mmCIF file of N, CA and C in Angstrom:
data_model
loop_
_atom_site.group_PDB
_atom_site.id
_atom_site.type_symbol
_atom_site.label_atom_id
_atom_site.label_comp_id
_atom_site.label_asym_id
_atom_site.label_seq_id
_atom_site.Cartn_x
_atom_site.Cartn_y
_atom_site.Cartn_z
ATOM 1 N N ILE A 1 39.327 -43.444 63.405
ATOM 2 C CA ILE A 1 38.231 -43.174 64.565
ATOM 3 C C ILE A 1 37.523 -42.536 63.620
ATOM 4 N N CYS A 2 35.392 -42.466 63.564
ATOM 5 C CA CYS A 2 35.184 -42.097 62.809
ATOM 6 C C CYS A 2 35.614 -40.379 63.495
ATOM 7 N N GLN A 3 34.880 -39.574 62.969
ATOM 8 C CA GLN A 3 34.849 -38.310 62.386
ATOM 9 C C GLN A 3 33.586 -38.010 61.503
ATOM 10 N N LYS A 4 33.335 -36.622 62.366
ATOM 11 C CA LYS A 4 32.103 -36.223 61.154
ATOM 12 C C LYS A 4 32.652 -35.615 59.919
ATOM 13 N N PRO A 5 31.847 -35.826 57.914
ATOM 14 C CA PRO A 5 32.714 -35.754 56.655
ATOM 15 C C PRO A 5 32.363 -34.805 56.976
ATOM 16 N N GLU A 6 33.438 -33.580 55.503
ATOM 17 C CA GLU A 6 32.684 -33.036 55.144
ATOM 18 C C GLU A 6 32.298 -32.635 54.329
ATOM 19 N N VAL A 7 31.492 -31.656 54.404
ATOM 20 C CA VAL A 7 29.636 -30.987 53.977
ATOM 21 C C VAL A 7 31.058 -30.741 52.309
ATOM 22 N N THR A 8 30.229 -31.462 51.668
ATOM 23 C CA THR A 8 31.154 -30.290 49.700
ATOM 24 C C THR A 8 30.288 -30.257 48.637
ATOM 25 N N SER A 9 29.962 -29.413 47.899
ATOM 26 C CA SER A 9 28.785 -29.135 47.205
ATOM 27 C C SER A 9 30.184 -29.544 45.560
ATOM 28 N N MET A 10 28.638 -29.676 43.717
ATOM 29 C CA MET A 10 30.172 -29.685 43.204
ATOM 30 C C MET A 10 30.229 -28.987 42.352
ATOM 31 N N GLN A 11 31.436 -29.040 42.303
ATOM 32 C CA GLN A 11 32.376 -28.126 42.331
ATOM 33 C C GLN A 11 32.524 -27.742 40.246
ATOM 34 N N ILE A 12 31.930 -27.675 39.076
ATOM 35 C CA ILE A 12 32.505 -26.478 37.765
ATOM 36 C C ILE A 12 33.589 -26.043 37.935
ATOM 37 N N ALA A 13 34.476 -26.927 37.374
ATOM 38 C CA ALA A 13 35.863 -26.401 36.757
ATOM 39 C C ALA A 13 36.586 -25.012 35.050
ATOM 40 N N VAL A 14 37.082 -24.473 36.083
ATOM 41 C CA VAL A 14 36.267 -23.538 35.320
ATOM 42 C C VAL A 14 38.682 -23.079 34.818
ATOM 43 N N VAL A 15 38.869 -23.351 33.662
ATOM 44 C CA VAL A 15 39.994 -22.419 33.031
ATOM 45 C C VAL A 15 40.135 -21.723 32.497
ATOM 46 N N GLY A 16 41.520 -21.177 32.029
ATOM 47 C CA GLY A 16 42.450 -19.314 30.860
ATOM 48 C C GLY A 16 41.572 -19.841 29.669
ATOM 49 N N GLU A 17 42.224 -19.526 29.463
ATOM 50 C CA GLU A 17 42.833 -18.312 28.742
ATOM 51 C C GLU A 17 43.173 -19.968 27.682
ATOM 52 N N GLY A 18 44.321 -20.513 26.173
ATOM 53 C CA GLY A 18 44.262 -20.657 25.807
ATOM 54 C C GLY A 18 44.003 -22.374 26.834
ATOM 55 N N GLU A 19 42.993 -23.067 27.901
ATOM 56 C CA GLU A 19 43.409 -23.736 28.249
ATOM 57 C C GLU A 19 42.669 -25.666 28.251
ATOM 58 N N GLU A 20 42.151 -26.318 28.484
ATOM 59 C CA GLU A 20 41.520 -27.460 27.807
ATOM 60 C C GLU A 20 40.042 -26.994 28.605
ATOM 61 N N CYS A 21 38.859 -27.114 27.687
ATOM 62 C CA CYS A 21 37.348 -27.231 28.306
ATOM 63 C C CYS A 21 37.016 -28.128 27.269
ATOM 64 N N LYS A 22 35.949 -28.786 27.841
ATOM 65 C CA LYS A 22 34.994 -30.477 27.959
ATOM 66 C C LYS A 22 33.713 -30.200 27.891
ATOM 67 N N MET A 23 32.902 -29.222 27.495
ATOM 68 C CA MET A 23 31.431 -29.163 27.691
ATOM 69 C C MET A 23 30.628 -30.994 27.072
ATOM 70 N N SER A 24 30.822 -31.804 26.433
ATOM 71 C CA SER A 24 29.364 -32.358 25.752
ATOM 72 C C SER A 24 29.818 -33.338 26.507
ATOM 73 N N VAL A 25 30.340 -33.483 27.474
ATOM 74 C CA VAL A 25 30.696 -34.927 29.533
ATOM 75 C C VAL A 25 29.489 -34.405 30.618
ATOM 76 N N ALA A 26 28.920 -35.101 30.755
ATOM 77 C CA ALA A 26 28.171 -35.260 31.952
ATOM 78 C C ALA A 26 28.756 -33.615 32.485
ATOM 79 N N PRO A 27 27.267 -32.783 33.433
ATOM 80 C CA PRO A 27 27.689 -31.818 34.490
ATOM 81 C C PRO A 27 29.311 -31.846 35.136
ATOM 82 N N GLU A 28 29.243 -33.549 35.911
ATOM 83 C CA GLU A 28 30.519 -32.960 37.167
ATOM 84 C C GLU A 28 31.652 -33.477 36.689
ATOM 85 N N HIS A 29 31.421 -33.304 35.218
ATOM 86 C CA HIS A 29 32.814 -34.565 34.546
ATOM 87 C C HIS A 29 33.558 -32.459 33.840
ATOM 88 N N GLN A 30 32.654 -31.220 33.177
ATOM 89 C CA GLN A 30 32.409 -29.758 32.558
ATOM 90 C C GLN A 30 33.708 -30.086 32.992
ATOM 91 N N VAL A 31 34.695 -28.994 32.412
ATOM 92 C CA VAL A 31 35.518 -27.756 32.363
ATOM 93 C C VAL A 31 35.098 -26.330 31.685
ATOM 94 N N HIS A 32 34.140 -25.981 32.018
ATOM 95 C CA HIS A 32 33.966 -24.555 31.662
ATOM 96 C C HIS A 32 35.465 -23.670 31.368
ATOM 97 N N CYS A 33 35.133 -22.803 29.990
ATOM 98 C CA CYS A 33 35.754 -20.860 29.891
ATOM 99 C C CYS A 33 36.133 -20.493 31.171
ATOM 100 N N GLU A 34 37.058 -19.426 31.547
ATOM 101 C CA GLU A 34 36.937 -18.310 31.511
ATOM 102 C C GLU A 34 35.435 -17.376 31.377
ATOM 103 N N GLU A 35 35.262 -16.916 32.502
ATOM 104 C CA GLU A 35 34.108 -15.076 31.534
ATOM 105 C C GLU A 35 34.723 -14.681 30.458
ATOM 106 N N GLY A 36 33.579 -14.941 29.206
ATOM 107 C CA GLY A 36 34.514 -13.740 29.009
ATOM 108 C C GLY A 36 35.265 -14.951 27.098
ATOM 109 N N LEU A 37 35.256 -16.041 27.610
ATOM 110 C CA LEU A 37 35.881 -17.023 26.628
ATOM 111 C C LEU A 37 35.160 -18.343 26.200
ATOM 112 N N VAL A 38 35.276 -19.222 25.110
ATOM 113 C CA VAL A 38 34.267 -20.203 23.903
ATOM 114 C C VAL A 38 34.943 -21.086 23.997
ATOM 115 N N CYS A 39 35.096 -22.041 24.347
ATOM 116 C CA CYS A 39 35.268 -23.470 24.071
ATOM 117 C C CYS A 39 35.450 -23.656 22.944
ATOM 118 N N THR A 40 36.198 -24.185 22.694
ATOM 119 C CA THR A 40 36.278 -24.154 20.293
ATOM 120 C C THR A 40 36.232 -25.112 20.371
ATOM 121 N N THR A 41 36.026 -26.035 20.167
ATOM 122 C CA THR A 41 36.121 -27.677 19.842
ATOM 123 C C THR A 41 36.492 -27.391 18.005
ATOM 124 N N PRO A 42 36.794 -28.892 18.118
ATOM 125 C CA PRO A 42 36.633 -29.241 17.237
ATOM 126 C C PRO A 42 35.525 -30.086 16.384
ATOM 127 N N ALA A 43 35.391 -30.811 14.974
ATOM 128 C CA ALA A 43 34.459 -31.126 14.567
ATOM 129 C C ALA A 43 34.265 -31.581 14.829
ATOM 130 N N LEU A 44 34.259 -32.984 15.964
ATOM 131 C CA LEU A 44 34.252 -34.360 16.599
ATOM 132 C C LEU A 44 33.100 -34.010 18.007
ATOM 133 N N LEU A 45 32.467 -34.641 17.627
ATOM 134 C CA LEU A 45 31.529 -34.752 19.159
ATOM 135 C C LEU A 45 32.712 -35.071 20.001
ATOM 136 N N GLY A 46 31.943 -34.527 21.496
ATOM 137 C CA GLY A 46 32.580 -35.158 23.062
ATOM 138 C C GLY A 46 34.103 -34.736 22.658
ATOM 139 N N ALA A 47 34.603 -33.879 21.687
ATOM 140 C CA ALA A 47 35.896 -33.507 21.349
ATOM 141 C C ALA A 47 36.381 -32.271 23.127
ATOM 142 N N SER A 48 37.249 -33.331 23.188
ATOM 143 C CA SER A 48 37.344 -31.016 23.800
ATOM 144 C C SER A 48 38.419 -29.867 23.226
ATOM 145 N N GLY A 49 37.591 -28.450 23.247
ATOM 146 C CA GLY A 49 38.519 -27.718 22.629
ATOM 147 C C GLY A 49 39.058 -27.080 23.568
ATOM 148 N N THR A 50 39.073 -25.902 23.458
ATOM 149 C CA THR A 50 40.508 -24.844 23.718
ATOM 150 C C THR A 50 39.548 -23.748 24.364
ATOM 151 N N CYS A 51 40.179 -22.836 25.217
ATOM 152 C CA CYS A 51 39.389 -21.518 25.323
ATOM 153 C C CYS A 51 39.748 -20.274 25.061
ATOM 154 N N GLN A 52 38.998 -20.009 24.129
ATOM 155 C CA GLN A 52 39.806 -18.714 23.364
ATOM 156 C C GLN A 52 38.867 -17.230 23.568
ATOM 157 N N LYS A 53 39.316 -17.042 22.837
ATOM 158 C CA LYS A 53 38.335 -15.315 23.134
ATOM 159 C C LYS A 53 37.626 -15.652 21.881
ATOM 160 N N PRO A 54 36.396 -15.199 22.810
ATOM 161 C CA PRO A 54 35.733 -15.894 20.973
ATOM 162 C C PRO A 54 36.223 -14.429 20.041
ATOM 163 N N GLU A 55 36.109 -15.146 18.390
ATOM 164 C CA GLU A 55 35.998 -13.995 17.453
ATOM 165 C C GLU A 55 35.382 -12.484 17.247
ATOM 166 N N VAL A 56 35.838 -12.279 17.077
ATOM 167 C CA VAL A 56 35.055 -10.395 16.386
ATOM 168 C C VAL A 56 34.149 -11.022 15.706
ATOM 169 N N THR A 57 33.254 -10.735 15.503
ATOM 170 C CA THR A 57 32.197 -11.542 13.846
ATOM 171 C C THR A 57 30.919 -10.510 14.229
ATOM 172 N N SER A 58 30.220 -11.135 12.758
ATOM 173 C CA SER A 58 28.805 -10.729 13.453
ATOM 174 C C SER A 58 28.186 -11.552 14.319
ATOM 175 N N MET A 59 28.820 -12.232 13.933
ATOM 176 C CA MET A 59 27.595 -14.129 14.811
ATOM 177 C C MET A 59 27.515 -13.189 16.478
ATOM 178 N N GLN A 60 26.412 -13.478 16.455
ATOM 179 C CA GLN A 60 26.198 -13.454 18.363
ATOM 180 C C GLN A 60 26.048 -14.979 19.169
ATOM 181 N N ILE A 61 26.722 -15.311 20.125
ATOM 182 C CA ILE A 61 26.541 -15.468 21.095
ATOM 183 C C ILE A 61 24.558 -16.553 21.212
ATOM 184 N N ALA A 62 24.178 -17.498 21.105
ATOM 185 C CA ALA A 62 22.475 -17.514 22.133
ATOM 186 C C ALA A 62 23.321 -18.113 23.740
ATOM 187 N N VAL A 63 22.587 -17.300 24.187
ATOM 188 C CA VAL A 63 22.891 -17.523 25.240
ATOM 189 C C VAL A 63 20.724 -17.725 27.145
ATOM 190 N N VAL A 64 20.748 -18.654 27.322
ATOM 191 C CA VAL A 64 18.620 -18.583 27.529
ATOM 192 C C VAL A 64 19.407 -19.131 28.350
ATOM 193 N N GLY A 65 17.829 -18.689 29.234
ATOM 194 C CA GLY A 65 18.060 -18.643 30.725
ATOM 195 C C GLY A 65 17.494 -20.286 31.730
ATOM 196 N N GLU A 66 16.648 -20.753 32.101
ATOM 197 C CA GLU A 66 16.544 -22.123 33.304
ATOM 198 C C GLU A 66 15.572 -22.514 33.105
ATOM 199 N N GLY A 67 15.902 -24.302 32.348
ATOM 200 C CA GLY A 67 14.643 -24.572 31.547
ATOM 201 C C GLY A 67 14.713 -23.946 30.327
ATOM 202 N N GLU A 68 15.199 -23.491 29.438
ATOM 203 C CA GLU A 68 15.196 -23.782 28.145
ATOM 204 C C GLU A 68 16.822 -24.649 27.481
ATOM 205 N N GLU A 69 16.607 -24.879 26.711
ATOM 206 C CA GLU A 69 17.469 -25.570 25.347
ATOM 207 C C GLU A 69 18.213 -25.332 25.469
ATOM 208 N N CYS A 70 19.298 -25.985 26.120
ATOM 209 C CA CYS A 70 21.222 -25.326 25.367
ATOM 210 C C CYS A 70 21.688 -26.618 24.445
ATOM 211 N N LYS A 71 22.070 -25.699 23.322
ATOM 212 C CA LYS A 71 23.801 -26.433 23.135
ATOM 213 C C LYS A 71 24.714 -26.776 22.574
ATOM 214 N N MET A 72 25.279 -27.657 23.125
ATOM 215 C CA MET A 72 27.304 -27.464 23.501
ATOM 216 C C MET A 72 28.067 -28.143 22.276
ATOM 217 N N SER A 73 26.908 -29.508 22.099
ATOM 218 C CA SER A 73 28.157 -29.797 21.639
ATOM 219 C C SER A 73 28.202 -29.990 19.772
ATOM 220 N N VAL A 74 27.701 -28.921 18.964
ATOM 221 C CA VAL A 74 27.866 -28.530 18.059
ATOM 222 C C VAL A 74 28.262 -27.495 16.678
ATOM 223 N N ALA A 75 28.825 -27.116 16.474
ATOM 224 C CA ALA A 75 29.918 -26.292 16.282
ATOM 225 C C ALA A 75 29.126 -25.216 16.835
ATOM 226 N N PRO A 76 30.229 -24.429 16.797
ATOM 227 C CA PRO A 76 30.194 -22.752 18.303
ATOM 228 C C PRO A 76 28.881 -22.149 17.587
ATOM 229 N N GLU A 77 28.721 -22.221 15.308
ATOM 230 C CA GLU A 77 28.510 -20.967 15.840
ATOM 231 C C GLU A 77 26.920 -21.453 15.655
ATOM 232 N N HIS A 78 25.872 -22.717 15.559
ATOM 233 C CA HIS A 78 25.113 -23.035 16.570
ATOM 234 C C HIS A 78 24.489 -23.577 17.946
ATOM 235 N N GLN A 79 25.432 -23.353 18.637
ATOM 236 C CA GLN A 79 26.088 -23.194 19.823
ATOM 237 C C GLN A 79 24.894 -22.921 20.875
ATOM 238 N N VAL A 80 24.032 -22.773 21.734
ATOM 239 C CA VAL A 80 23.057 -22.983 22.756
ATOM 240 C C VAL A 80 24.186 -22.260 23.967
ATOM 241 N N HIS A 81 24.112 -21.586 24.394
ATOM 242 C CA HIS A 81 24.823 -21.702 25.818
ATOM 243 C C HIS A 81 24.162 -20.733 26.994
ATOM 244 N N CYS A 82 24.338 -21.455 28.679
ATOM 245 C CA CYS A 82 23.247 -21.206 29.329
ATOM 246 C C CYS A 82 23.940 -20.121 30.128
ATOM 247 N N GLU A 83 22.478 -19.119 30.666
ATOM 248 C CA GLU A 83 23.180 -17.819 31.904
ATOM 249 C C GLU A 83 24.445 -18.161 31.457
ATOM 250 N N GLU A 84 25.109 -17.999 32.639
ATOM 251 C CA GLU A 84 25.999 -17.545 33.804
ATOM 252 C C GLU A 84 25.236 -17.560 35.366
ATOM 253 N N GLY A 85 26.085 -19.122 36.191
ATOM 254 C CA GLY A 85 25.394 -20.088 37.049
ATOM 255 C C GLY A 85 24.531 -21.381 36.551
ATOM 256 N N LEU A 86 24.668 -21.689 35.176
ATOM 257 C CA LEU A 86 23.217 -22.397 35.110
ATOM 258 C C LEU A 86 24.582 -22.807 34.101
ATOM 259 N N VAL A 87 23.891 -24.869 34.186
ATOM 260 C CA VAL A 87 25.040 -26.431 33.534
ATOM 261 C C VAL A 87 23.898 -27.054 32.801
ATOM 262 N N CYS A 88 24.735 -26.919 31.301
ATOM 263 C CA CYS A 88 24.130 -27.441 30.363
ATOM 264 C C CYS A 88 23.453 -28.683 30.444
ATOM 265 N N THR A 89 22.415 -29.849 30.670
ATOM 266 C CA THR A 89 22.098 -30.954 30.917
ATOM 267 C C THR A 89 22.351 -31.959 30.681
ATOM 268 N N THR A 90 22.387 -32.720 29.587
ATOM 269 C CA THR A 90 22.170 -33.655 28.965
ATOM 270 C C THR A 90 21.526 -34.548 29.193
ATOM 271 N N PRO A 91 21.216 -35.641 27.941
ATOM 272 C CA PRO A 91 20.694 -37.109 28.558
ATOM 273 C C PRO A 91 22.280 -37.884 27.416
ATOM 274 N N ALA A 92 22.552 -39.413 28.504
ATOM 275 C CA ALA A 92 23.472 -39.464 27.665
ATOM 276 C C ALA A 92 23.849 -39.826 25.701
ATOM 277 N N LEU A 93 23.153 -39.181 25.250
ATOM 278 C CA LEU A 93 23.126 -38.795 23.606
ATOM 279 C C LEU A 93 24.322 -37.976 23.299
ATOM 280 N N LEU A 94 25.416 -38.517 22.900
ATOM 281 C CA LEU A 94 25.846 -37.623 22.002
ATOM 282 C C LEU A 94 25.784 -36.880 20.765
ATOM 283 N N GLY A 95 25.983 -35.105 21.172
ATOM 284 C CA GLY A 95 24.705 -34.729 19.662
ATOM 285 C C GLY A 95 23.644 -34.472 20.272
ATOM 286 N N ALA A 96 22.910 -34.502 21.948
ATOM 287 C CA ALA A 96 21.333 -34.135 21.979
ATOM 288 C C ALA A 96 21.906 -33.150 22.960
ATOM 289 N N SER A 97 20.489 -32.519 23.075
ATOM 290 C CA SER A 97 20.472 -30.910 23.131
ATOM 291 C C SER A 97 20.200 -31.612 24.559
ATOM 292 N N GLY A 98 20.575 -30.275 25.376
ATOM 293 C CA GLY A 98 20.262 -30.464 27.290
ATOM 294 C C GLY A 98 19.534 -29.268 27.457
ATOM 295 N N THR A 99 19.097 -28.852 28.640
ATOM 296 C CA THR A 99 18.186 -28.435 29.250
ATOM 297 C C THR A 99 19.180 -27.572 29.839
ATOM 298 N N CYS A 100 18.836 -26.029 30.230
ATOM 299 C CA CYS A 100 19.981 -25.427 31.956
ATOM 300 C C CYS A 100 19.335 -25.365 32.607
ATOM 301 N N GLN A 101 20.676 -25.749 34.231
ATOM 302 C CA GLN A 101 20.362 -25.866 35.786
ATOM 303 C C GLN A 101 20.679 -26.051 35.659
ATOM 304 N N LYS A 102 20.213 -25.129 37.383
ATOM 305 C CA LYS A 102 21.182 -25.251 38.681
ATOM 306 C C LYS A 102 21.760 -26.651 38.803
ATOM 307 N N PRO A 103 23.304 -25.678 39.000
ATOM 308 C CA PRO A 103 23.979 -27.030 39.098
ATOM 309 C C PRO A 103 23.383 -28.451 39.844
ATOM 310 N N GLU A 104 23.403 -29.243 40.435
ATOM 311 C CA GLU A 104 22.864 -30.962 41.601
ATOM 312 C C GLU A 104 23.812 -30.581 41.746
ATOM 313 N N VAL A 105 23.010 -30.822 43.084
ATOM 314 C CA VAL A 105 24.147 -30.942 44.965
ATOM 315 C C VAL A 105 23.254 -32.068 45.918
ATOM 316 N N THR A 106 24.945 -32.574 45.608
ATOM 317 C CA THR A 106 23.893 -34.106 45.501
ATOM 318 C C THR A 106 24.873 -34.447 47.282
ATOM 319 N N SER A 107 23.872 -35.091 47.976
ATOM 320 C CA SER A 107 24.615 -35.623 49.244
ATOM 321 C C SER A 107 24.283 -36.725 48.937
ATOM 322 N N MET A 108 24.860 -37.759 50.704
ATOM 323 C CA MET A 108 25.309 -39.386 49.869
ATOM 324 C C MET A 108 24.269 -39.902 51.803
ATOM 325 N N GLN A 109 24.137 -41.507 51.563
ATOM 326 C CA GLN A 109 23.971 -41.480 52.755
ATOM 327 C C GLN A 109 25.345 -41.882 53.271
ATOM 328 N N ILE A 110 25.076 -42.084 54.320
ATOM 329 C CA ILE A 110 26.643 -42.950 55.544
ATOM 330 C C ILE A 110 26.006 -43.353 56.915
ATOM 331 N N ALA A 111 26.599 -44.303 56.823
ATOM 332 C CA ALA A 111 26.192 -45.215 57.303
ATOM 333 C C ALA A 111 26.664 -44.641 58.799
ATOM 334 N N VAL A 112 25.810 -44.207 60.149
ATOM 335 C CA VAL A 112 27.589 -43.769 61.182
ATOM 336 C C VAL A 112 26.609 -44.738 62.243
ATOM 337 N N VAL A 113 28.167 -44.803 62.908
ATOM 338 C CA VAL A 113 28.092 -44.905 64.472
ATOM 339 C C VAL A 113 28.546 -44.579 65.994
ATOM 340 N N GLY A 114 28.271 -45.169 67.671
ATOM 341 C CA GLY A 114 29.223 -44.515 67.830
ATOM 342 C C GLY A 114 30.496 -44.830 68.258
ATOM 343 N N GLU A 115 30.586 -44.048 69.194
ATOM 344 C CA GLU A 115 32.044 -43.499 69.289
ATOM 345 C C GLU A 115 32.277 -45.715 70.576
ATOM 346 N N GLY A 116 33.389 -46.127 69.775
ATOM 347 C CA GLY A 116 34.274 -46.989 70.012
ATOM 348 C C GLY A 116 33.841 -48.085 69.360
ATOM 349 N N GLU A 117 32.301 -47.651 68.445
ATOM 350 C CA GLU A 117 32.412 -49.050 66.660
ATOM 351 C C GLU A 117 33.204 -48.736 65.856
ATOM 352 N N GLU A 118 33.254 -50.047 65.003
ATOM 353 C CA GLU A 118 34.172 -50.659 64.064
ATOM 354 C C GLU A 118 33.466 -49.345 63.075
ATOM 355 N N CYS A 119 34.349 -48.708 61.810
ATOM 356 C CA CYS A 119 34.097 -48.292 61.398
ATOM 357 C C CYS A 119 35.166 -47.881 60.314
ATOM 358 N N LYS A 120 33.992 -47.677 59.022
ATOM 359 C CA LYS A 120 34.827 -48.089 57.387
ATOM 360 C C LYS A 120 34.828 -47.384 56.638
ATOM 361 N N MET A 121 36.087 -46.921 56.749
ATOM 362 C CA MET A 121 36.570 -45.242 55.887
ATOM 363 C C MET A 121 37.207 -44.881 54.641
ATOM 364 N N SER A 122 37.462 -46.346 53.329
ATOM 365 C CA SER A 122 37.002 -47.280 52.337
ATOM 366 C C SER A 122 36.499 -49.207 52.168
ATOM 367 N N VAL A 123 36.261 -48.796 51.021
ATOM 368 C CA VAL A 123 34.538 -49.979 50.497
ATOM 369 C C VAL A 123 35.675 -50.357 49.194
#
């Protein structure tokens, strides 16, 4: 039976302290830390990290706005984060800088058929 599809938007996963975070992957696969936590990663490009409270040091994390350059796949002291509500969109090159952008809301083309016509829900 054909029914209207649910309208969904991309939700960015957010996790708490001690949980795994992933920042150097495509936006739809990223896992961010809750506000006030940072994603601490080993010195391996593309590696997952752990959400932790930032160390109390004189180091300030750089935060930039929409359209500005961000760097997430470098050591924490060299990272440049996006303002809240933005994602760091990077090309498919490991270690490449990205650009802070609003999360993309994608839509799909769906074939529509009438009542009594054959509909395919899995392809």
